[in-house]
mmCIF file of C-alpha atoms and ligand atoms in Angstrom:
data_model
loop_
_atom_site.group_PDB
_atom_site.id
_atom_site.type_symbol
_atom_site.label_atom_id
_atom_site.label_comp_id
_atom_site.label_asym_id
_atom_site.label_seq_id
_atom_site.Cartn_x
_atom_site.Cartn_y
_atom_site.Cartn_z
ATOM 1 C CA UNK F 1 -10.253 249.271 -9.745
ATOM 2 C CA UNK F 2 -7.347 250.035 -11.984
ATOM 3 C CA UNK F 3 -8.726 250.447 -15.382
ATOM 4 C CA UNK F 4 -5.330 250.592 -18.237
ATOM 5 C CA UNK F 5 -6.389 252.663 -21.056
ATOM 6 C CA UNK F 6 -5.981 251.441 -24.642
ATOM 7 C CA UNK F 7 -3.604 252.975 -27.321
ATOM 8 C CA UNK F 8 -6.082 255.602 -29.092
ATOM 9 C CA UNK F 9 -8.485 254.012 -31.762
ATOM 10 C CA UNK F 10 -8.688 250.416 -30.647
ATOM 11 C CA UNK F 11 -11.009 248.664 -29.094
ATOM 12 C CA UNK F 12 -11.100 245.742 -26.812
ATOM 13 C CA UNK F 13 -12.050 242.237 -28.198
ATOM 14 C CA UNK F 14 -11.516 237.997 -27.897
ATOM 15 C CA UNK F 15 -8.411 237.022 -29.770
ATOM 16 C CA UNK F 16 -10.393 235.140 -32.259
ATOM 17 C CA UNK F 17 -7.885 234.007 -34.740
ATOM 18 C CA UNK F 18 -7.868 236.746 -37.596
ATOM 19 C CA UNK F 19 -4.957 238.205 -40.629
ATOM 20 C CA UNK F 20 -5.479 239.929 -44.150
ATOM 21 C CA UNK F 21 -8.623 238.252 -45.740
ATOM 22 C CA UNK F 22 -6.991 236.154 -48.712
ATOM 23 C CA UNK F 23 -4.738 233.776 -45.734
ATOM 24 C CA UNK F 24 -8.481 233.227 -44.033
ATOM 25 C CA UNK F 25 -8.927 229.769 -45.366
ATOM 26 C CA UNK F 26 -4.803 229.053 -45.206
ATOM 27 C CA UNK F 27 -4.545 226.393 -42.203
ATOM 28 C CA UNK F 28 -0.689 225.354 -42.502
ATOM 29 C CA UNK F 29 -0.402 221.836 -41.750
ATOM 30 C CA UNK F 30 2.767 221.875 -38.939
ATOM 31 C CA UNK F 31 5.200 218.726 -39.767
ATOM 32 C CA UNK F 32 6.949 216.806 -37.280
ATOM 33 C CA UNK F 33 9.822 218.220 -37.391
ATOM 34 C CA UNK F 34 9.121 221.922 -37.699
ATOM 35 C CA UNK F 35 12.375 224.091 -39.189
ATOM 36 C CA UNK F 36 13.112 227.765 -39.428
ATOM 37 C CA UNK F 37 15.041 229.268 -42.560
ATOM 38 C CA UNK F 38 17.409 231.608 -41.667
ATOM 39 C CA UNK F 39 18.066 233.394 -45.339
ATOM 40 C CA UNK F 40 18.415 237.020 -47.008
ATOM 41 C CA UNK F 41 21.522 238.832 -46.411
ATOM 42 C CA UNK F 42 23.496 236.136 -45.196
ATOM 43 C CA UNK F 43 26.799 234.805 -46.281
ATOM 44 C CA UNK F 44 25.534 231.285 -45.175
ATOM 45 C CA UNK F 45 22.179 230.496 -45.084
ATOM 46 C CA UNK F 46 20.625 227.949 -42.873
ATOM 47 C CA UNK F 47 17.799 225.903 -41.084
ATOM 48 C CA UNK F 48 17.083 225.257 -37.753
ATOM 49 C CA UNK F 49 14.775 222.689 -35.845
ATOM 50 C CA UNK F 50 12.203 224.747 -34.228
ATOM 51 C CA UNK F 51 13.122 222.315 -31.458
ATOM 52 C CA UNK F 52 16.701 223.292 -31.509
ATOM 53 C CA UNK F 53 16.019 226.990 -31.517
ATOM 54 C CA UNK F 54 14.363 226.660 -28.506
ATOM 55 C CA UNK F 55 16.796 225.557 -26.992
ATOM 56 C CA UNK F 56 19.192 228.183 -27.839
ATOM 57 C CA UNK F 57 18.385 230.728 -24.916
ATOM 58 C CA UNK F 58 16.735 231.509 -21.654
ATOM 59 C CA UNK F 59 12.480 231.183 -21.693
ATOM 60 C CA UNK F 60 10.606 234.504 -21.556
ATOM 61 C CA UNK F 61 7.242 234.399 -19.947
ATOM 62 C CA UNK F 62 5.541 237.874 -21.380
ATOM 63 C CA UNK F 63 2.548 239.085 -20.828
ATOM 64 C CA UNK F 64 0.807 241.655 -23.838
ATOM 65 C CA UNK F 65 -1.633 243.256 -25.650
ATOM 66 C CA UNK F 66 -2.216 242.319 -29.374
ATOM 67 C CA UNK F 67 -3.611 245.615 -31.278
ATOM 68 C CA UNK F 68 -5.149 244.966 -34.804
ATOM 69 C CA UNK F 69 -4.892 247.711 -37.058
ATOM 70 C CA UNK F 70 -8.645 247.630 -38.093
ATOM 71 C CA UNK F 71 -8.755 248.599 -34.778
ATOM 72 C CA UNK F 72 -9.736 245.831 -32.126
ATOM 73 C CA UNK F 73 -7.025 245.013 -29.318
ATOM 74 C CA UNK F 74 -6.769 241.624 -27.079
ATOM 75 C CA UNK F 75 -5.671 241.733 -24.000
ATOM 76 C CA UNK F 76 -3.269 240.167 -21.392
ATOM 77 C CA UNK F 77 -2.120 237.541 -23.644
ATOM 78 C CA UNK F 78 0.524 235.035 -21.922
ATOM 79 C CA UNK F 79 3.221 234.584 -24.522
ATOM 80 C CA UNK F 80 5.914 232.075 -23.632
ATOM 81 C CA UNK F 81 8.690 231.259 -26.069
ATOM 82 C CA UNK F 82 12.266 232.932 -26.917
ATOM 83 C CA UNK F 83 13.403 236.733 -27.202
ATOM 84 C CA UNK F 84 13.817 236.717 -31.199
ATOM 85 C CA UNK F 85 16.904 239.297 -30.009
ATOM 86 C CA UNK F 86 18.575 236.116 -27.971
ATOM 87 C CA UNK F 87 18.212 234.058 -31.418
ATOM 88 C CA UNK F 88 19.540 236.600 -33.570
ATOM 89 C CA UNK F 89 22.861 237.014 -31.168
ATOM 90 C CA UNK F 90 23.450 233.194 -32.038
ATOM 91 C CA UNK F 91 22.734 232.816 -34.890
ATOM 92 C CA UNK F 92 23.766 235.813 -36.682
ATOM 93 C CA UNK F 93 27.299 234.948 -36.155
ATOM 94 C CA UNK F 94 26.917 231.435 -37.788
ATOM 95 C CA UNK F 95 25.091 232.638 -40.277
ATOM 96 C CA UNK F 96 26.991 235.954 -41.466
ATOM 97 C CA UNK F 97 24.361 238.781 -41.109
ATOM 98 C CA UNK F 98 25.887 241.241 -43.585
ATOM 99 C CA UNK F 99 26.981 244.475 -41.758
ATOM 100 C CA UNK F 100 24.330 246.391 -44.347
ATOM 101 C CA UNK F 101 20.827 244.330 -42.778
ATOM 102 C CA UNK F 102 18.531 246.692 -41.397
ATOM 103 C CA UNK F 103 15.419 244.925 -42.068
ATOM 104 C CA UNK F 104 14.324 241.471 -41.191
ATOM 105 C CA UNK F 105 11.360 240.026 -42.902
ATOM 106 C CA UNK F 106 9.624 236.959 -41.329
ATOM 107 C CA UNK F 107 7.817 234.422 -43.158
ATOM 108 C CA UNK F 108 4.722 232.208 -42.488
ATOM 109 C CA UNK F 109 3.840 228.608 -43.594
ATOM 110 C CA UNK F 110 0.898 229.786 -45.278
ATOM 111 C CA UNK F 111 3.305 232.750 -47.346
ATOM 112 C CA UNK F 112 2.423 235.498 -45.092
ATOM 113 C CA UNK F 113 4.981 237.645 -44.792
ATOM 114 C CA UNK F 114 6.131 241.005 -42.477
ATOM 115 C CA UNK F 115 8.906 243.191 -42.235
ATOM 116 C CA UNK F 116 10.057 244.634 -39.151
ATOM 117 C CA UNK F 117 13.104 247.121 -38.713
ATOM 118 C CA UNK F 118 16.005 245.198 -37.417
ATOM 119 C CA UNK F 119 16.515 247.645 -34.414
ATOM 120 C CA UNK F 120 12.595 247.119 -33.853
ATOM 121 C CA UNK F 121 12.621 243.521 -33.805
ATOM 122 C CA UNK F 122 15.640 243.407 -31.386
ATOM 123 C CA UNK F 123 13.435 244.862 -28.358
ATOM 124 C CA UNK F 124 13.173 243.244 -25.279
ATOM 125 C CA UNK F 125 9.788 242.477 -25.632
ATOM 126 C CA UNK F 126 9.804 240.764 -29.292
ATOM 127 C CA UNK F 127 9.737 236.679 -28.797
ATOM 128 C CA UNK F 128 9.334 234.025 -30.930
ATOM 129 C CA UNK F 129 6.479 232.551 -28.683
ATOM 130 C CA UNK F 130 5.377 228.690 -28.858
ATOM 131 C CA UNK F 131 2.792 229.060 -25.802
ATOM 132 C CA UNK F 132 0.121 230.841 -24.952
ATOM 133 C CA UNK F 133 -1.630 231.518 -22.375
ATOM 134 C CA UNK F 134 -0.355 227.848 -20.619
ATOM 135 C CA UNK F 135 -0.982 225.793 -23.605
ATOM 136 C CA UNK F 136 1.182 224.779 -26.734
ATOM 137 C CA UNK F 137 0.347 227.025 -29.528
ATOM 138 C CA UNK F 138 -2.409 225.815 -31.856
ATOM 139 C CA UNK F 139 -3.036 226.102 -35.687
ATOM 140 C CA UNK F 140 -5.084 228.710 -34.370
ATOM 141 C CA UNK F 141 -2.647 231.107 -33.427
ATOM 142 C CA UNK F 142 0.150 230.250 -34.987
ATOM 143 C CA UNK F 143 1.627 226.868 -34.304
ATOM 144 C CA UNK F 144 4.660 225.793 -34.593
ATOM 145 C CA UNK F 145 5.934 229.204 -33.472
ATOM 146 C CA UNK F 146 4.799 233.116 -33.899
ATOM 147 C CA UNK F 147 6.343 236.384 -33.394
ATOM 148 C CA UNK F 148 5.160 238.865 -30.737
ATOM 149 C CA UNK F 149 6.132 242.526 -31.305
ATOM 150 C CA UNK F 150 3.181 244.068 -28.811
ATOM 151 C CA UNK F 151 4.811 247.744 -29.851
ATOM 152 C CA UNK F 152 3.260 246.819 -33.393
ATOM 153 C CA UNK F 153 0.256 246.401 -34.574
ATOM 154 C CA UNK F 154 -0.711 242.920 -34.987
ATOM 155 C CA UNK F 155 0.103 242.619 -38.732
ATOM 156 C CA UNK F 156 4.242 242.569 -37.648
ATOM 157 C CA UNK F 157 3.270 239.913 -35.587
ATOM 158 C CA UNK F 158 3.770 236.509 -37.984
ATOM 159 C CA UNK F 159 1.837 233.293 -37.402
ATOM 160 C CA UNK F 160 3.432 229.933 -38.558
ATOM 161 C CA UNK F 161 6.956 231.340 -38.649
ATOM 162 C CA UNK F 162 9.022 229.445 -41.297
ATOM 163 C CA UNK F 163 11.462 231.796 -42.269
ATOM 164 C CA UNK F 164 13.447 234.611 -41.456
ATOM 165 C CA UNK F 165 15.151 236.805 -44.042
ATOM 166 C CA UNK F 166 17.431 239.601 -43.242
ATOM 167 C CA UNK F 167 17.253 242.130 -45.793
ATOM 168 C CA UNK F 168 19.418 245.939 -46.646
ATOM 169 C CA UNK F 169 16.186 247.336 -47.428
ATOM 170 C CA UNK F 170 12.422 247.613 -46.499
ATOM 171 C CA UNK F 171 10.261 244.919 -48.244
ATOM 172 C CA UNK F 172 6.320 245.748 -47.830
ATOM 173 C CA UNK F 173 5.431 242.099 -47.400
ATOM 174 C CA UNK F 174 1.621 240.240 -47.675
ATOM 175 C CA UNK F 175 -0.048 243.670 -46.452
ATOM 176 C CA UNK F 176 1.879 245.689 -49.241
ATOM 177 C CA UNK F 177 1.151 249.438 -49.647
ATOM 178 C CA UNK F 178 -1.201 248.741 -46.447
ATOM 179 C CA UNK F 179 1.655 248.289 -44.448
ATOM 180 C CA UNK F 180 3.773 250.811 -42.643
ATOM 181 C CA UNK F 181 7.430 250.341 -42.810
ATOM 182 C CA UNK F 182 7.576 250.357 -38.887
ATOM 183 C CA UNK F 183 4.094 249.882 -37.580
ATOM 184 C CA UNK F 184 4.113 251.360 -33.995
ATOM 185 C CA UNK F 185 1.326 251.100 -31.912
ATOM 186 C CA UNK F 186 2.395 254.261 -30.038
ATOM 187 C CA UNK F 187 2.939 256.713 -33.429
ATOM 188 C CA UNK F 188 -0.237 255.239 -34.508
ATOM 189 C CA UNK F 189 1.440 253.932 -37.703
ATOM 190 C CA UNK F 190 -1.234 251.937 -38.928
ATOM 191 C CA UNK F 191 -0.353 252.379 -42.631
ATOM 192 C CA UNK F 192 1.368 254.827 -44.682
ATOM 193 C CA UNK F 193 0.213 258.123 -46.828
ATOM 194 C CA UNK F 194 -2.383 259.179 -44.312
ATOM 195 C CA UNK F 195 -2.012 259.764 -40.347
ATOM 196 C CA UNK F 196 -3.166 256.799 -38.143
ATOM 197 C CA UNK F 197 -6.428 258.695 -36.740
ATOM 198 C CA UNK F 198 -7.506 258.433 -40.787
ATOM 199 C CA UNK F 199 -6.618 255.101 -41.172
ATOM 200 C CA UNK F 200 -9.502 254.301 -37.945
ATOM 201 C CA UNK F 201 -12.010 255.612 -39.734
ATOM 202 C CA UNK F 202 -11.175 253.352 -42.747
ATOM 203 C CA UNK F 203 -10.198 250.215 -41.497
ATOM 204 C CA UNK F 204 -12.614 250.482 -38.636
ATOM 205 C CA UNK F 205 -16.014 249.335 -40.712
ATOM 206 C CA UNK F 206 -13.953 246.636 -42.910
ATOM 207 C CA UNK F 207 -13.358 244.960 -39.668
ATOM 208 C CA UNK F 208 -17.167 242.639 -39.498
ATOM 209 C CA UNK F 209 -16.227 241.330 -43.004
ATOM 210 C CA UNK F 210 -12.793 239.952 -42.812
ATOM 211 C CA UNK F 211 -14.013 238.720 -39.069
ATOM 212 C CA UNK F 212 -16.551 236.539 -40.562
ATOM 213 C CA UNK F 213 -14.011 235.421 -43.448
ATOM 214 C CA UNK F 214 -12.236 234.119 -40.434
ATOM 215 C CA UNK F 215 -15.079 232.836 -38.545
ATOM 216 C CA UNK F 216 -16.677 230.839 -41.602
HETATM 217 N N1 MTE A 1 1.015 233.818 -41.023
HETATM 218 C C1 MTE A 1 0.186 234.834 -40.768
HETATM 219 N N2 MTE A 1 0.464 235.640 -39.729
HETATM 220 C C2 MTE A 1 -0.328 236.683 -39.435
HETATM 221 C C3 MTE A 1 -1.449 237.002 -40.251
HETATM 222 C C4 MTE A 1 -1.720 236.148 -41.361
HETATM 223 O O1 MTE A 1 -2.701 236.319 -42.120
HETATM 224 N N3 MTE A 1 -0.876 235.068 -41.580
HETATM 225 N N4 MTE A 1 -2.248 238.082 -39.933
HETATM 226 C C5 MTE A 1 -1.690 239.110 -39.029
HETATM 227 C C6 MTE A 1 -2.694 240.026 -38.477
HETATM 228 S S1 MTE A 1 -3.273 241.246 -39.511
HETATM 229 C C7 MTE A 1 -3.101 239.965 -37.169
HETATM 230 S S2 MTE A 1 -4.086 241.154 -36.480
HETATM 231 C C8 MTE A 1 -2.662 238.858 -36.278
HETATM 232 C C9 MTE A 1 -3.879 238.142 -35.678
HETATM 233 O O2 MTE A 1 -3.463 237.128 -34.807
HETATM 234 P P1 MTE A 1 -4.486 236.004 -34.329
HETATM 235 O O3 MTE A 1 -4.936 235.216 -35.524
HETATM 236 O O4 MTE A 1 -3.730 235.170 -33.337
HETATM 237 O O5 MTE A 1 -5.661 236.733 -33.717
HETATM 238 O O6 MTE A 1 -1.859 237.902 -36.962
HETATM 239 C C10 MTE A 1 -0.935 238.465 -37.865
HETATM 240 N N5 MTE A 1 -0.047 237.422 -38.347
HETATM 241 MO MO1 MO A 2 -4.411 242.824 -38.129
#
């Protein structure tokens, strides 16, 4: 049997639904009529349908790992939904993405926010997913729509997206100084100031408490 090894420091677990312990009790209500904000460095901002921006490009069927930065990783998640890099192409036209965006900060209904680098969210494996594993997305884990950037840990990876803002610089977002700018699973860049083998050790034994923030 073909056992795939982990990135180092995580652990396997249940996707149990889960996020920085003051959004535990935030469960957006999805309207009808769902919309995206496309804003930030943009000569014309707008708003699309969710409905209508999936209907902008091909279907991706993905299937990936979720790794948590306080160290717990689900597995073999079925992600179906849109490559956020197929979006972007039409939509940065109509909108005017200003030459100088290099950052792209994504927005959830409950105010969560992450930035990713632009070049980082443009991978072939980043999707604006509205499925998973088969079924619709749920207020669980994310509805109406999430990003899913499996080569960062799960904190990059916004639930309830709302809003998308292109930015010229960095902007630390919800997790603040906790957050690393680029957040790769494979450089370990759980945070910033201290290498990611530190950052186990810390985050590692706050994981039971915000789990049962979550769970309560
Ligand atoms: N809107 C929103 N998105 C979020 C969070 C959050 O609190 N709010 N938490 C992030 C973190 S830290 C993790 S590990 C994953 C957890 O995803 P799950 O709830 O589907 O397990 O969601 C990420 N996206
Ligand atoms: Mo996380």
């Amino acid at each position: 049997m073909e056992v795939a090894v982990l990135p180092p420091g995580q652990v396997p677990a249940e996707l149990r639904r889960f996020g920085l312990p003051e959004f535990a009790r935030i469960r957006p209500l999805v309207g009808a009529r769902p919309t995206v904000t496309v804003t930030g460095a943009v000569r014309r901002p707008t708003q699309v349908a969710v409905a209508d921006l999936l209907d902008l490009a091909a279907r991706q069927e993905q299937c990936s790992d979720l790794h948590c930065v306080t160290t717990w990783s689900a597995r073999d998640l079925r992600w179906s939904g849109m490559r956020f890099r197929d979006v972007h192409e039409r939509v940065a036209g109509q909108v005017g993405v200003a030459g100088a965006a290099r950052w792209v900060t994504f927005a959830g209904l409950d105010g969560y926010r992450a930035c990713l680098r632009l070049d980082d969210a443009l991978a072939d494996d980043v999707l604006l997913a509205d499925s998973l594993d088969g079924r619709r997305l749920g207020a669980e884990h994310g509805a109406p729509l999430r990003l899913v950037a499996p080569g960062h840990y799960g904190y990059k990876s916004v639930k309830h997206l709302c809003a998308i803002e292109y930015r010229r610089t960095y902007d630390p977002g919800s997790a603040r100084w906790k957050a690393h700018p680029r957040g790769r699973v494979a450089h370990e860049e759980r945070s910033r100031y201290l290498p990611g083998w530190a950052w186990r050790r810390l985050w590692r034994p706050l994981l039971p408490a915000v789990r049962q923030r979550y769970d309560g």
